[in-house]
Each structure stands twice: as C-alpha cells, then as structure tokens.
Tab-separated table of C-alpha atoms and ligand atoms in Angstrom:
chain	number	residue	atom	x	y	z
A	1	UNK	CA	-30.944	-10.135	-4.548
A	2	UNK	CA	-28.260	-11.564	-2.117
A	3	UNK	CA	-26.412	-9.541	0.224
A	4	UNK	CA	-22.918	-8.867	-1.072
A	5	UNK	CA	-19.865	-9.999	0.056
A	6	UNK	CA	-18.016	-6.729	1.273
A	7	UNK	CA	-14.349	-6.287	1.234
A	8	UNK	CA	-12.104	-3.463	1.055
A	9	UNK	CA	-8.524	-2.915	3.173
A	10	UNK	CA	-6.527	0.244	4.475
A	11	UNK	CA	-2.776	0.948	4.986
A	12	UNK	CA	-1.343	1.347	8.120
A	13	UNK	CA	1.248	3.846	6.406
A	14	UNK	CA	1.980	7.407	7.942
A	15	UNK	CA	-1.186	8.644	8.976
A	16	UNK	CA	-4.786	8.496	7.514
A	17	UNK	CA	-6.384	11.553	6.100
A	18	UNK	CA	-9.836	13.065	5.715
A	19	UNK	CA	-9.548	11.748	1.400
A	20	UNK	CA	-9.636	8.083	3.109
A	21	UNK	CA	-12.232	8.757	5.608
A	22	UNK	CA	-14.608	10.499	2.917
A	23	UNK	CA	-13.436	8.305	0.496
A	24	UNK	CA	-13.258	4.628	2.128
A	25	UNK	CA	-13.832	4.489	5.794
A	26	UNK	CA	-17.002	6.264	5.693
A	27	UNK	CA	-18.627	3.210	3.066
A	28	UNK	CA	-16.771	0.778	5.380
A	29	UNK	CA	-19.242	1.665	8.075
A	30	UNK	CA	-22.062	2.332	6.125
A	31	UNK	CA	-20.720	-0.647	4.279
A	32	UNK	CA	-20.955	-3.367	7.053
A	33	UNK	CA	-25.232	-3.344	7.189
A	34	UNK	CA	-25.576	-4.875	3.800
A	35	UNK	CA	-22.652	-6.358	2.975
A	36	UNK	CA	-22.811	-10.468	4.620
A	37	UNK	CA	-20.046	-10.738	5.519
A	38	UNK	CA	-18.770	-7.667	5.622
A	39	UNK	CA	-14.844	-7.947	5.982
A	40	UNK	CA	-12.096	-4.747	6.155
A	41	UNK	CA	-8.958	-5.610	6.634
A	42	UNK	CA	-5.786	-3.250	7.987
A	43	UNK	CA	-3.500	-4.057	4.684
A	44	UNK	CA	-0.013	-3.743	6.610
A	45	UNK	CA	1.341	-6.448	3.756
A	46	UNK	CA	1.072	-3.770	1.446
A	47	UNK	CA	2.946	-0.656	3.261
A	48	UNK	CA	5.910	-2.335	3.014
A	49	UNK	CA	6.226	-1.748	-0.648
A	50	UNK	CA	7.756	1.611	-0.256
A	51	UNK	CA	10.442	2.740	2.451
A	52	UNK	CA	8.847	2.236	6.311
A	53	UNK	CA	10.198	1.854	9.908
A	54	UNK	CA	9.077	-1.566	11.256
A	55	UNK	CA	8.135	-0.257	14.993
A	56	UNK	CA	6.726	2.678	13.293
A	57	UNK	CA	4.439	0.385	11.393
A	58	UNK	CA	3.265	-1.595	14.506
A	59	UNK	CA	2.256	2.011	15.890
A	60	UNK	CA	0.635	3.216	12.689
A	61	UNK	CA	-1.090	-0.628	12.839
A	62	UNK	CA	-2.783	0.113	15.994
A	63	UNK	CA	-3.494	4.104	14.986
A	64	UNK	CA	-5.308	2.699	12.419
A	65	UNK	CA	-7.397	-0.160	13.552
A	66	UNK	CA	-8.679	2.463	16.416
A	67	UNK	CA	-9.363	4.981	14.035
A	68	UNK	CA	-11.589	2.508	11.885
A	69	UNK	CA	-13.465	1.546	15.067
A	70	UNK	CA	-13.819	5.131	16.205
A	71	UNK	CA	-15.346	5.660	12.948
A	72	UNK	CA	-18.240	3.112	13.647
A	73	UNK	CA	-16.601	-0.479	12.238
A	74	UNK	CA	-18.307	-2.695	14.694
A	75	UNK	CA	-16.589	-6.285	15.473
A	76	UNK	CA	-19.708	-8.015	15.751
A	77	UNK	CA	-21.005	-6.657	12.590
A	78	UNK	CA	-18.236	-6.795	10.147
A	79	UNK	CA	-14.768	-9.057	10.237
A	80	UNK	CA	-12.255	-6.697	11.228
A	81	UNK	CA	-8.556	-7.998	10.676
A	82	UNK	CA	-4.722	-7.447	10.074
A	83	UNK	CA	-3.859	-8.479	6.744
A	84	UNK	CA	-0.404	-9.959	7.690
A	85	UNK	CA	-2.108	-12.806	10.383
A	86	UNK	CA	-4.275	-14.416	7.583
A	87	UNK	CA	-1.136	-16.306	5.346
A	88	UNK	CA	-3.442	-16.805	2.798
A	89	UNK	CA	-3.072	-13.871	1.416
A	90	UNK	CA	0.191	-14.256	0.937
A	91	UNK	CA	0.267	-17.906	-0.857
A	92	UNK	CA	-2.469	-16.889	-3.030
A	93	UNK	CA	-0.324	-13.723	-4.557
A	94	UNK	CA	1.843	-15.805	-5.763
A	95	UNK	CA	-0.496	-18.283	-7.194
A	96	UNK	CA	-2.437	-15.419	-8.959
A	97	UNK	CA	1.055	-14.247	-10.024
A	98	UNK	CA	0.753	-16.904	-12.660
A	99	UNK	CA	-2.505	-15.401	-14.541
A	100	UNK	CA	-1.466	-11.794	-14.231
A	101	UNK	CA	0.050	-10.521	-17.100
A	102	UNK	CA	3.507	-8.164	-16.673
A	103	UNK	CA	2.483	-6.035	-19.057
A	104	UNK	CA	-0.872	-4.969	-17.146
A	105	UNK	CA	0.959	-4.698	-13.668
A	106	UNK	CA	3.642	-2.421	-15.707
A	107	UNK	CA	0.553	0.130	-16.752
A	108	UNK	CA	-0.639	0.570	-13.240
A	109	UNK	CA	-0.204	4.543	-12.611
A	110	UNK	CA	0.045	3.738	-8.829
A	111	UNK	CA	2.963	1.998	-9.538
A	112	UNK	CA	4.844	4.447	-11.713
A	113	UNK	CA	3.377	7.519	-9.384
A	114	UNK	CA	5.087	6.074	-6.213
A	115	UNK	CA	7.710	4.487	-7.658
A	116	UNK	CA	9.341	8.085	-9.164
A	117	UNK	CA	9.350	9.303	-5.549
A	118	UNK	CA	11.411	6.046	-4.237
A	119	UNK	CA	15.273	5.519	-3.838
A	120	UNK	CA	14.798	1.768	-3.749
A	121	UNK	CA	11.947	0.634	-6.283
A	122	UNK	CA	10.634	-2.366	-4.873
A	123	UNK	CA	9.396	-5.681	-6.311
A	124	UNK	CA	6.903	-5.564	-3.979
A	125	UNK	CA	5.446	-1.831	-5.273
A	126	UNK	CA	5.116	-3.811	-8.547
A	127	UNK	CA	3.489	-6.835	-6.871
A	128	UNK	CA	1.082	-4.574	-5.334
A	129	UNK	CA	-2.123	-5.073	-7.400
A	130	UNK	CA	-1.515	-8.741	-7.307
A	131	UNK	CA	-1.589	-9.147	-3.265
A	132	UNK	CA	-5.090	-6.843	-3.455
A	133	UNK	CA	-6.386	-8.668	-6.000
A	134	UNK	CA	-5.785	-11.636	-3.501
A	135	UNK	CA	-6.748	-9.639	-0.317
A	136	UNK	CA	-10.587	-9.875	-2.562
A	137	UNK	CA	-10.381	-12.728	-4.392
A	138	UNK	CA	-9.581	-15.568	-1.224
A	139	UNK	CA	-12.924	-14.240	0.410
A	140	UNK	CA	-14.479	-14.592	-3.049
A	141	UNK	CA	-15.891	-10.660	-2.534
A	142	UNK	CA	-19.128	-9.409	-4.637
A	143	UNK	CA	-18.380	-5.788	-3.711
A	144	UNK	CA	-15.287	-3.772	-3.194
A	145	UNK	CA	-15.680	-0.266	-1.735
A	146	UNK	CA	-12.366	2.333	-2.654
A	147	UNK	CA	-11.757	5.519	-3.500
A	148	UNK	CA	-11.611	6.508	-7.484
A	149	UNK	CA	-8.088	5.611	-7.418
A	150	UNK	CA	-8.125	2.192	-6.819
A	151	UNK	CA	-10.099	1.775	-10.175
A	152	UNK	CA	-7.316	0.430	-12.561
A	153	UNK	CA	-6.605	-2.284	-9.180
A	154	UNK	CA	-9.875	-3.258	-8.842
A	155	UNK	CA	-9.833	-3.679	-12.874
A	156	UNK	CA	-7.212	-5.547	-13.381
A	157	UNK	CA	-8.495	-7.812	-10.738
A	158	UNK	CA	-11.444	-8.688	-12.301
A	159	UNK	CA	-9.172	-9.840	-15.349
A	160	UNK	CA	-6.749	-12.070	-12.912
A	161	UNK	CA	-10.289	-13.604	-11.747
A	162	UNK	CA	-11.601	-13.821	-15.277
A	163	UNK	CA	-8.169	-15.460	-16.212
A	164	UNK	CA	-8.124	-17.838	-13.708
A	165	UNK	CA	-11.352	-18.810	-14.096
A	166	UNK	CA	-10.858	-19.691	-17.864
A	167	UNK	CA	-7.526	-21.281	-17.317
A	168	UNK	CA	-8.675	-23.590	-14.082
A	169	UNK	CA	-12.192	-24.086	-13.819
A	170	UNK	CA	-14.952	-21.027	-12.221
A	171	UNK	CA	-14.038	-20.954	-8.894
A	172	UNK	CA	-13.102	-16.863	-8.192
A	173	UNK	CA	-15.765	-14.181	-8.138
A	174	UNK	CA	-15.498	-11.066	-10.635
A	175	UNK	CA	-15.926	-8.487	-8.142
A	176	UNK	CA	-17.463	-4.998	-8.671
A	177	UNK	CA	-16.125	-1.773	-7.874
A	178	UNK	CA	-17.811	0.836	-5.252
A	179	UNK	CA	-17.256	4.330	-5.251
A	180	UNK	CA	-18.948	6.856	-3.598
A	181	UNK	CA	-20.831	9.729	-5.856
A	182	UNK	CA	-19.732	12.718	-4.113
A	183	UNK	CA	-15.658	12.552	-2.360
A	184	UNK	CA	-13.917	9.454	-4.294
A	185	UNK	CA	-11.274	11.962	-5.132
A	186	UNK	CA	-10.287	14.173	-2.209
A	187	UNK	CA	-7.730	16.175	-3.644
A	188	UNK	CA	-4.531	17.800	-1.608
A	189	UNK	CA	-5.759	21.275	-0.567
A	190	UNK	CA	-2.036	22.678	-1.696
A	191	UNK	CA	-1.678	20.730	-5.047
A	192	UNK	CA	-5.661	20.502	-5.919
A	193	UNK	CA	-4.678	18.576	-9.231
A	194	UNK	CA	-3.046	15.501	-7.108
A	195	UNK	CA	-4.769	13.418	-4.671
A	196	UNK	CA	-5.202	13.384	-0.889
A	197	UNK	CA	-2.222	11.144	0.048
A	198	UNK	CA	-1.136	8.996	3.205
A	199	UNK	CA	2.508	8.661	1.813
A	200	UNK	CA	2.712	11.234	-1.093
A	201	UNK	CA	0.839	14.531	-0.676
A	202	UNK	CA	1.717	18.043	1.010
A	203	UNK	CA	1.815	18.681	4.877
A	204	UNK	CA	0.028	21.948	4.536
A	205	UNK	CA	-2.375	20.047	2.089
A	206	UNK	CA	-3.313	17.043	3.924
A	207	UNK	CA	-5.921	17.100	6.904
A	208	UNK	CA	-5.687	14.255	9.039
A	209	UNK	CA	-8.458	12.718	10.573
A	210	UNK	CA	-6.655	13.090	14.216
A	211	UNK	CA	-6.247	16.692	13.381
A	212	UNK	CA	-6.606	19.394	16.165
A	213	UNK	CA	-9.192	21.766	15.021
A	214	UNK	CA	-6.731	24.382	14.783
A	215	UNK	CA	-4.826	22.629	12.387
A	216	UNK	CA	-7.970	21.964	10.275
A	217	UNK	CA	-8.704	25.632	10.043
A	218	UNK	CA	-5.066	26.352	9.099
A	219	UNK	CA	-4.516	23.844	6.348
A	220	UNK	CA	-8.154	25.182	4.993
A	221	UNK	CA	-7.316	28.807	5.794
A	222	UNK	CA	-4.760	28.627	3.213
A	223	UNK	CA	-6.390	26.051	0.948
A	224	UNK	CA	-5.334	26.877	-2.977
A	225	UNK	CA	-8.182	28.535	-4.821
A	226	UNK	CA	-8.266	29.967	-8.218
A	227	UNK	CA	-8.591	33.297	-9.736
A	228	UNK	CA	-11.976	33.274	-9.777
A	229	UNK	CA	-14.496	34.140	-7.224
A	230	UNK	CA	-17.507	32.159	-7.293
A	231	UNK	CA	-18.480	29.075	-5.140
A	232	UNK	CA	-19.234	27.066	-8.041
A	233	UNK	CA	-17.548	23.416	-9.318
A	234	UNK	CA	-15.707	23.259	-12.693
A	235	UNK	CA	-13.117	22.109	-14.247
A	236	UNK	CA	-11.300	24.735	-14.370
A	237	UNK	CA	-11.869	25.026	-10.491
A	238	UNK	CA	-9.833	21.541	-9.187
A	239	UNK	CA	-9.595	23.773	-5.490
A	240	UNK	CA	-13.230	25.385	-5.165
A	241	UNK	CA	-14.749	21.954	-6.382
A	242	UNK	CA	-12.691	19.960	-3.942
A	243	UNK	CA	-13.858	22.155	-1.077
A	244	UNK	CA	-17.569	21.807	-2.423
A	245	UNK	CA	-17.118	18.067	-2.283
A	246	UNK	CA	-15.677	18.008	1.241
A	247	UNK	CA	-18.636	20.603	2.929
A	248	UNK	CA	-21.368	18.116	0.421
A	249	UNK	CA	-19.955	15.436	2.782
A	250	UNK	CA	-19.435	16.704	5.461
A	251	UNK	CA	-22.757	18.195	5.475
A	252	UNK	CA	-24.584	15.406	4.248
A	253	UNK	CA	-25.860	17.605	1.594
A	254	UNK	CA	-25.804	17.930	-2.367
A	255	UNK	CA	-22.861	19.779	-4.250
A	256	UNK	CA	-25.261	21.760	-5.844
A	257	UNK	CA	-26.939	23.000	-2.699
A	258	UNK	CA	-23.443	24.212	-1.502
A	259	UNK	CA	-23.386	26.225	-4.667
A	260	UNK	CA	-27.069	27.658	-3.821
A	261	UNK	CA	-25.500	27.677	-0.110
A	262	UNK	CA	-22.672	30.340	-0.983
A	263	UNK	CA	-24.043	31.812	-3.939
A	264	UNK	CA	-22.421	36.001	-3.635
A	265	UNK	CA	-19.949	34.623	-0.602
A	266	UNK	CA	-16.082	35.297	-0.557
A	267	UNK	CA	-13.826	32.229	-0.864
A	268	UNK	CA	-12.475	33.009	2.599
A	269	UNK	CA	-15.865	32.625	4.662
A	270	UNK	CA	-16.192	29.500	2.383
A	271	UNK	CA	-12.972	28.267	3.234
A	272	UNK	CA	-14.086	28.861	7.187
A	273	UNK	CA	-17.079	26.883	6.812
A	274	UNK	CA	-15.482	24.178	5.208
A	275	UNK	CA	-12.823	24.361	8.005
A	276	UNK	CA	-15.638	24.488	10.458
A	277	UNK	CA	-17.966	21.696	9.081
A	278	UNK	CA	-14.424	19.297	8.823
A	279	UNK	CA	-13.833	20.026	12.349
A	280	UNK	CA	-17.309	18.780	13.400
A	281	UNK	CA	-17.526	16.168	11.052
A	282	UNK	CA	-14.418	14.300	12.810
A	283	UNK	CA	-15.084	15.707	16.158
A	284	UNK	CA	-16.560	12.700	17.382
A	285	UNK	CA	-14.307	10.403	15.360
A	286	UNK	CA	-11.291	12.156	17.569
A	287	UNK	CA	-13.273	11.835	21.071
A	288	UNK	CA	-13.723	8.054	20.550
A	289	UNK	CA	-9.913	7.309	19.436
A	290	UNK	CA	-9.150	9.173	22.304
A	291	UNK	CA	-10.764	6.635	24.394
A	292	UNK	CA	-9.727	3.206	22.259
A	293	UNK	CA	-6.068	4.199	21.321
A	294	UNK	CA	-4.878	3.663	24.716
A	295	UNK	CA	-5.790	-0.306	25.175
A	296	UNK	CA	-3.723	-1.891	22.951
A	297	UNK	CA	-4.527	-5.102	24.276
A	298	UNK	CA	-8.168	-4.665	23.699
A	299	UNK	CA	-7.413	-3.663	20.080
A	300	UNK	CA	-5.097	-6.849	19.422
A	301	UNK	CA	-7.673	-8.889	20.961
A	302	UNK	CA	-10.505	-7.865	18.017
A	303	UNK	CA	-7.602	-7.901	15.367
A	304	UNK	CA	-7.142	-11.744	16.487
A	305	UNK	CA	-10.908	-12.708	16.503
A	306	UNK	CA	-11.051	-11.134	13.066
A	307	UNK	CA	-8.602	-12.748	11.841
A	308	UNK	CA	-9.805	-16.117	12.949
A	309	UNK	CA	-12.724	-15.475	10.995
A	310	UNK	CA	-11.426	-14.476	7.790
A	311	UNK	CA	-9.052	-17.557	7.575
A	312	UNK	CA	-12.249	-19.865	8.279
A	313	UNK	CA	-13.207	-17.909	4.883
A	314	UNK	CA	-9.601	-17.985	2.941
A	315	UNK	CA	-8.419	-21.005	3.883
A	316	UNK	CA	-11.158	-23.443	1.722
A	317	UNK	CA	-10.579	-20.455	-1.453
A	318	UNK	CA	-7.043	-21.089	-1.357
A	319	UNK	CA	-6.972	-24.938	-1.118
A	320	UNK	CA	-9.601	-25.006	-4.126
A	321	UNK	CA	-7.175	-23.248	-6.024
A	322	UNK	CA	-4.462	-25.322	-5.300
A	323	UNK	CA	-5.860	-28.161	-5.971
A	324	UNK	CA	-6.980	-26.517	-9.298
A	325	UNK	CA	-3.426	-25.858	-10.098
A	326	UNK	CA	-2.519	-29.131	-9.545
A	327	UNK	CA	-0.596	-28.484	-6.306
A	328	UNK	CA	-0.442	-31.254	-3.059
A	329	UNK	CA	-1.698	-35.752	-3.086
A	330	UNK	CA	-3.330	-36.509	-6.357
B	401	ATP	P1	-0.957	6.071	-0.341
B	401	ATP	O1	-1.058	7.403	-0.992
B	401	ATP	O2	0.294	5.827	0.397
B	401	ATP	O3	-1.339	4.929	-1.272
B	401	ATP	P2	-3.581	6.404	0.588
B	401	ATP	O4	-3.808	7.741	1.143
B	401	ATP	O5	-3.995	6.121	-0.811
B	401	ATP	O6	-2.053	6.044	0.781
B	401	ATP	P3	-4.597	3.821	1.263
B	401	ATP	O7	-4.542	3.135	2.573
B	401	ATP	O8	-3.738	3.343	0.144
B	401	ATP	O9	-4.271	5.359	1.555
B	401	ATP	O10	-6.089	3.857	0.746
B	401	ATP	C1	-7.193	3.454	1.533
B	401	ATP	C2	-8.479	3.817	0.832
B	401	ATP	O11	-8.623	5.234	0.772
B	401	ATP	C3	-8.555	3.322	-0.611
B	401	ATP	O12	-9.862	2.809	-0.831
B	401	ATP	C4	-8.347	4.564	-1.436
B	401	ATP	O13	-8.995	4.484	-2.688
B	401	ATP	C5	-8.967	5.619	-0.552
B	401	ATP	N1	-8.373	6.939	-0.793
B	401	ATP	C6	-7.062	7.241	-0.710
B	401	ATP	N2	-6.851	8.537	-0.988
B	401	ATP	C7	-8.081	9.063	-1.273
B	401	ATP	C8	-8.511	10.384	-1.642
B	401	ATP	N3	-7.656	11.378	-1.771
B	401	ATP	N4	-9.844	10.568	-1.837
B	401	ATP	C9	-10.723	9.552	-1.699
B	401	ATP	N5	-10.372	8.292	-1.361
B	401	ATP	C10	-9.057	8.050	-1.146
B	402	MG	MG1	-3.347	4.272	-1.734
C-alpha cells in the first residue's frame, strides 16, 4: 500500500488544551512518519466564525504554531502552514459550496452547539464544514486525523467529494477518518458529559497544555467524580472513565491496566496520579515552547516555507476544478 496523504488543521482560538493534544496533536506527530506528505495546517480561517479579537488571534497564531512544534511537528518532515496564506482554500469553499447540500450543513451539531452560545450567529459558523472540507479536499488527502468530534465534518466531506465527483468528473479523493482508540473524546473535568473545549468548556475543567503544574493538580484535584468508588470505566462513570483515558495516555498504557493499576484505591490518590502523570506528560512539551515562543521571526519563517509548499499542492487541485466547472478561456 501507498503512503497516505495526511492532513488535519488546528484553531488558533483561545488556548489549546490537553483534549487536542491527546486527541489531535499527538497523531499529528506520530502522524508525519507515514503520512507522504504529511501536511497540518494552523486553521486561523476558521476561528473567525465565532466572536475573536484580531491582535489576539495573531498571538494565539503564533502560541499555536510553537506549541505544535514543541510537540514534535518537524518542518522538514511534514508541511507545516497557516491556513489563511494558501488562498486556495478560500476559492475552493465557495466552489464546493455548490455540491453541499443546506440541509446537511443545517444538521451539523457543531454548528447548533456553538451557535446557542453566540450573540452574532455567523454565516461563516455555518460555512464551517465547507472551508474544512476544502482545507482536505485541495491537497486531495487519503487520511484525516481528528478527534471523535470532527466525525459528522469529516462525513459530510466525503459526500461534497462524492458529489462533486459525480457531478464533474473524479477528480477529489474520498478521504478517511482517523481517530485515535483510547482519548478521541477528552471530556471537561467539571462537566464530564461535554467535551474538552478551546472556546466552549469550563475554566476549572479545562487543562491547558501550557499549564503550570500547579494548575494541573488543581483542575484534577477537584475533577467531578461520581458516587461511586471504584477505578473502573462505565457508562455510568463519564468522570472516572475520562480520567482512565487521560492516565492510559499519558502513560502509554491500556485502560484496562489502569483499572488493574488502582484496583481498592480512593478516587483522590487517583485523581493525584492522573494530575501527576499530566504534568509529566507535557513537561517537556512546556520546556521546548519555552524556548521557540520567543522568536517570532523564526516561527513566521517555517509558516512561510510551509505555505509555499502546500500551494505548489492546492494550486493544480483548484484549477482542475475550475476548469471542471467550466470557469476561465475555453
Ligand atoms: P472549539 O471547541 O472552539 O471548536 P477545539 O477545542 O475543538 O475548539 P479545534 O482547534 O477545533 O479545538 O480542534 C483541533 C483538533 O482537536 C480537532 O481534531 C478536534 O477533533 C480535536 N479535539 C478538540 N477537542 C477535543 C477533545 N475534547 N478530545 C479529543 N480531541 C479533541
Ligand atoms: Mg473544534
């Protein structure tokens, strides 16, 4: 079999948590040895789909592209790029618009999740699964690694390829979806039923990758449990199993051993070594930010090479499908 073509993209928005680095970042890296080419992409197109602060985003644009490096994404392994330098992306959202169907974009639970928390509902919230089906589709992607949320996206992208395809000729690539077994739902230590969020979760609940340790061992120091008092996962358990998950990971170890791990322990010396195993998980994560962060002018200049490179990819996808569409000389 062929090496896959890898894609997947982050927001710059507020500040990334430990659901995105167990969730996404962590296949990124692990992502960029098989995939050819491998190509993750700093999605700042999409943040502005709900209410942001433009030099805020510019600052949470750099945060983030040092954080993905500090977490291993290597330059010369994988294309590494901000989303809103390639314009490709752009035209080919509104090309797509034209085989997506308003009725599929109006069932997308991201959209109705974030848009009951927003005073201005934007057009572009809505148009969200249409610029990351493009962010895929232009670099004709076999493999897109997310989180479980991000399944209903990558779904109905598959259909805007499939449609396309039929209506214009095979040209896009049906991509497939990559989650990871074990922490593609990190859920929000205070409100265990909802997700990890950048933009939407608790304070309390939400551990940050640039976390001080003592802020990691307070937010999981007063983690929400259950009534019960065994270490074990169920579904009655949305807390307990979401700290299983995050020690599995950060552990490198099986859910079930965890269980055989803490068989007869409290919840609070559970909670500690989940705290504790966190801490060192992103320790090093922290130390290398610490060191990148700084030179901004080092982390536009890999943005910009990236960037070159993904065009040299997007560019020939998005004349094909103009020209498909009947678009520029006869
Ligand atoms: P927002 O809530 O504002 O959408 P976010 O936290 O979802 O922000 P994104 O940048 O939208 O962050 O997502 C980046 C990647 O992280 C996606 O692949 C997404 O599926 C994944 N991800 C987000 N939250 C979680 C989570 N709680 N657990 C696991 N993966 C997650
Ligand atoms: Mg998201």
């Amino acid at each position: 079999m062929s090496a896959p073509i890898v894609f997947s993209g982050i927001q710059p928005t507020g500040r990334k948590h430990l659901g995105n680095y167990i969730g996404a970042i962590r296949q990124y890296v692990e992502g960029q040895d098989r995939g050819d080419p491998a190509i993750f992409c700093i999605v700042d197109l999409h943040a502005i789909s709900v209410a942001y602060d433009p030099a805020e985003l510019r600052e949470r644009l750099y945060d983030t592209t040092a954080i993905l490096l500090a977490a291993g994404l290597d330059p010369e392994r994988c294309i590494f790029f901000r989303q809103s330098d390639v314009r490709e992306h752009s035209e080919l959202t509104w090309l797509l618009s034209a085989v997506t169907s308003h009725g599929d974009l109006n069932r997308m639970t991201q959209f109705k999740d974030k848009s009951a928390k927003q005073e201005l509902v934007s057009a572009a919230l809505f148009f969200y699964p249409v610029l990351m089906a493009s962010d895929v589709l232009a670099y004709k992607a076999t493999e897109v690694p997310v989180g479980d949320d991000q399944r209903q996206h990558v779904e109905l992208m598959r259909e805007v390829a499939r449609r396309f395809n039929e209506r214009f000729g095979e040209i896009l690539v049906v991509p497939e979806m990559r989650i990871p077994e074990v922490g593609a739902r990190i859920m929000d230590l205070q409100e265990p039923q909802r997700k990890m969020s950048t933009t939407g979760g608790t304070e309390a609940g939400t551990v940050l990758v640039l976390d001080e340790p003592a802020a990691i061992r307070k937010k999981f120091g007063s983690a929400v449990t259950d009534s019960g008092r065994e270490v074990r996962r169920g579904e009655d358990k949305p807390g307990i199993t979401n700290l299983i998950d995050i020690y599995a990971v950060a552990r490198g170890i099986d859910p079930a051993e965890v269980e055989r791990e803490f068989e007869g322990a409290g919840y609070g010396d559970f909670k500690k070594a989940v705290a504790e195993a966190t801490v060192e998980l992103l320790a090093p994560v922290q130390e290398r930010y610490a060191e990148l962060r700084p030179d901004q002018a080092a982390l536009e200049a890999i943005l910009a090479g990236g960037a070159e490179k993904a065009r040299a990819i997007a560019a020939p996808t998005v004349a094909e499908v103009r020209e498909r569409m009947g678009f520029g000389p006869a």
